[in-house]
Amino acid sequence: MNFKKFCKIIAIIAALCALAAGVYYAVKKLTDKDEPEYFDDNDFFECDNTLEIVEVNEEEPKEEEKAAPKKKAAPKKKAE
């Protein structure tokens, strides 16, 4: 039995296994019932459900922001 014939036999066996796995997966996926998965919020984080309400008044901008220095325009070149 030469090497090429041996490789072909191994390839055929691997292809049949892959085909069987694909059929099994497809049948399993199509016939399986979808059961919802429920989660408990306490599993993810602890929360004491107390919220602190903070009122924020809009503040006037600081003096530095009001009087921002203006950039001077570049001097225009005289047309000759």
PDB file of C-alpha atoms in Angstrom:
ATOM      1  CA  MET A   1       0.000   0.000   0.000  1.00  0.00           C
ATOM      2  CA  ASN A   2       1.627   3.213  -1.111  1.00  0.00           C
ATOM      3  CA  PHE A   3       1.593   6.549   0.694  1.00  0.00           C
ATOM      4  CA  LYS A   4      -0.916   8.292  -1.611  1.00  0.00           C
ATOM      5  CA  LYS A   5      -3.535   5.579  -1.126  1.00  0.00           C
ATOM      6  CA  PHE A   6      -3.015   5.725   2.660  1.00  0.00           C
ATOM      7  CA  CYS A   7      -3.504   9.509   2.683  1.00  0.00           C
ATOM      8  CA  LYS A   8      -6.700   9.197   0.605  1.00  0.00           C
ATOM      9  CA  ILE A   9      -8.153   6.670   3.063  1.00  0.00           C
ATOM     10  CA  ILE A  10      -7.328   8.918   6.039  1.00  0.00           C
ATOM     11  CA  ALA A  11      -8.875  11.924   4.217  1.00  0.00           C
ATOM     12  CA  ILE A  12     -12.069   9.950   3.481  1.00  0.00           C
ATOM     13  CA  ILE A  13     -12.372   8.897   7.138  1.00  0.00           C
ATOM     14  CA  ALA A  14     -11.835  12.493   8.320  1.00  0.00           C
ATOM     15  CA  ALA A  15     -14.438  13.772   5.831  1.00  0.00           C
ATOM     16  CA  LEU A  16     -16.996  11.203   7.012  1.00  0.00           C
ATOM     17  CA  CYS A  17     -16.386  12.191  10.643  1.00  0.00           C
ATOM     18  CA  ALA A  18     -16.812  15.879   9.792  1.00  0.00           C
ATOM     19  CA  LEU A  19     -20.011  15.124   7.865  1.00  0.00           C
ATOM     20  CA  ALA A  20     -21.412  13.115  10.796  1.00  0.00           C
ATOM     21  CA  ALA A  21     -20.538  15.925  13.237  1.00  0.00           C
ATOM     22  CA  GLY A  22     -22.218  18.496  10.974  1.00  0.00           C
ATOM     23  CA  VAL A  23     -25.391  16.444  10.691  1.00  0.00           C
ATOM     24  CA  TYR A  24     -25.447  15.855  14.460  1.00  0.00           C
ATOM     25  CA  TYR A  25     -25.008  19.568  15.170  1.00  0.00           C
ATOM     26  CA  ALA A  26     -27.728  20.547  12.670  1.00  0.00           C
ATOM     27  CA  VAL A  27     -30.241  18.053  14.074  1.00  0.00           C
ATOM     28  CA  LYS A  28     -29.401  19.055  17.644  1.00  0.00           C
ATOM     29  CA  LYS A  29     -29.779  22.769  16.834  1.00  0.00           C
ATOM     30  CA  LEU A  30     -33.100  22.342  15.017  1.00  0.00           C
ATOM     31  CA  THR A  31     -34.772  20.005  17.519  1.00  0.00           C
ATOM     32  CA  ASP A  32     -33.521  21.513  20.778  1.00  0.00           C
ATOM     33  CA  LYS A  33     -36.100  23.484  22.762  1.00  0.00           C
ATOM     34  CA  ASP A  34     -35.143  27.062  23.529  1.00  0.00           C
ATOM     35  CA  GLU A  35     -35.494  27.485  27.265  1.00  0.00           C
ATOM     36  CA  PRO A  36     -35.106  31.041  28.535  1.00  0.00           C
ATOM     37  CA  GLU A  37     -32.236  31.600  30.910  1.00  0.00           C
ATOM     38  CA  TYR A  38     -33.157  33.704  33.910  1.00  0.00           C
ATOM     39  CA  PHE A  39     -30.628  35.709  35.872  1.00  0.00           C
ATOM     40  CA  ASP A  40     -30.844  37.113  39.359  1.00  0.00           C
ATOM     41  CA  ASP A  41     -29.691  40.727  39.528  1.00  0.00           C
ATOM     42  CA  ASN A  42     -28.010  40.077  42.865  1.00  0.00           C
ATOM     43  CA  ASP A  43     -25.552  37.764  41.126  1.00  0.00           C
ATOM     44  CA  PHE A  44     -24.018  40.674  39.240  1.00  0.00           C
ATOM     45  CA  PHE A  45     -23.879  43.569  41.697  1.00  0.00           C
ATOM     46  CA  GLU A  46     -25.000  44.594  45.110  1.00  0.00           C
ATOM     47  CA  CYS A  47     -27.435  47.471  45.185  1.00  0.00           C
ATOM     48  CA  ASP A  48     -29.184  48.974  48.165  1.00  0.00           C
ATOM     49  CA  ASN A  49     -31.606  50.876  45.894  1.00  0.00           C
ATOM     50  CA  THR A  50     -31.047  54.205  47.620  1.00  0.00           C
ATOM     51  CA  LEU A  51     -30.505  57.042  45.217  1.00  0.00           C
ATOM     52  CA  GLU A  52     -29.253  60.431  46.262  1.00  0.00           C
ATOM     53  CA  ILE A  53     -30.835  63.306  44.366  1.00  0.00           C
ATOM     54  CA  VAL A  54     -28.468  66.199  43.860  1.00  0.00           C
ATOM     55  CA  GLU A  55     -29.667  69.493  42.420  1.00  0.00           C
ATOM     56  CA  VAL A  56     -27.099  71.361  40.386  1.00  0.00           C
ATOM     57  CA  ASN A  57     -27.427  75.045  39.632  1.00  0.00           C
ATOM     58  CA  GLU A  58     -25.828  76.287  36.462  1.00  0.00           C
ATOM     59  CA  GLU A  59     -22.843  78.366  37.389  1.00  0.00           C
ATOM     60  CA  GLU A  60     -21.714  81.411  35.465  1.00  0.00           C
ATOM     61  CA  PRO A  61     -18.485  80.916  33.558  1.00  0.00           C
ATOM     62  CA  LYS A  62     -15.362  82.019  35.344  1.00  0.00           C
ATOM     63  CA  GLU A  63     -13.839  85.410  34.695  1.00  0.00           C
ATOM     64  CA  GLU A  64     -10.903  83.816  32.871  1.00  0.00           C
ATOM     65  CA  GLU A  65     -13.235  82.176  30.380  1.00  0.00           C
ATOM     66  CA  LYS A  66     -15.241  85.373  29.826  1.00  0.00           C
ATOM     67  CA  ALA A  67     -12.238  87.566  29.056  1.00  0.00           C
ATOM     68  CA  ALA A  68     -10.397  85.184  26.773  1.00  0.00           C
ATOM     69  CA  PRO A  69      -7.683  87.027  24.820  1.00  0.00           C
ATOM     70  CA  LYS A  70      -8.634  87.621  21.202  1.00  0.00           C
ATOM     71  CA  LYS A  71      -6.144  86.738  18.532  1.00  0.00           C
ATOM     72  CA  LYS A  72      -4.901  89.627  16.486  1.00  0.00           C
ATOM     73  CA  ALA A  73      -5.411  89.409  12.764  1.00  0.00           C
ATOM     74  CA  ALA A  74      -2.266  89.087  10.714  1.00  0.00           C
ATOM     75  CA  PRO A  75      -1.286  92.324   9.018  1.00  0.00           C
ATOM     76  CA  LYS A  76      -2.464  92.471   5.435  1.00  0.00           C
ATOM     77  CA  LYS A  77       0.135  92.715   2.723  1.00  0.00           C
ATOM     78  CA  LYS A  78      -0.082  95.739   0.519  1.00  0.00           C
ATOM     79  CA  ALA A  79      -0.876  94.994  -3.102  1.00  0.00           C
ATOM     80  CA  GLU A  80       1.640  96.530  -5.451  1.00  0.00           C
TER      81      GLU A  80
END
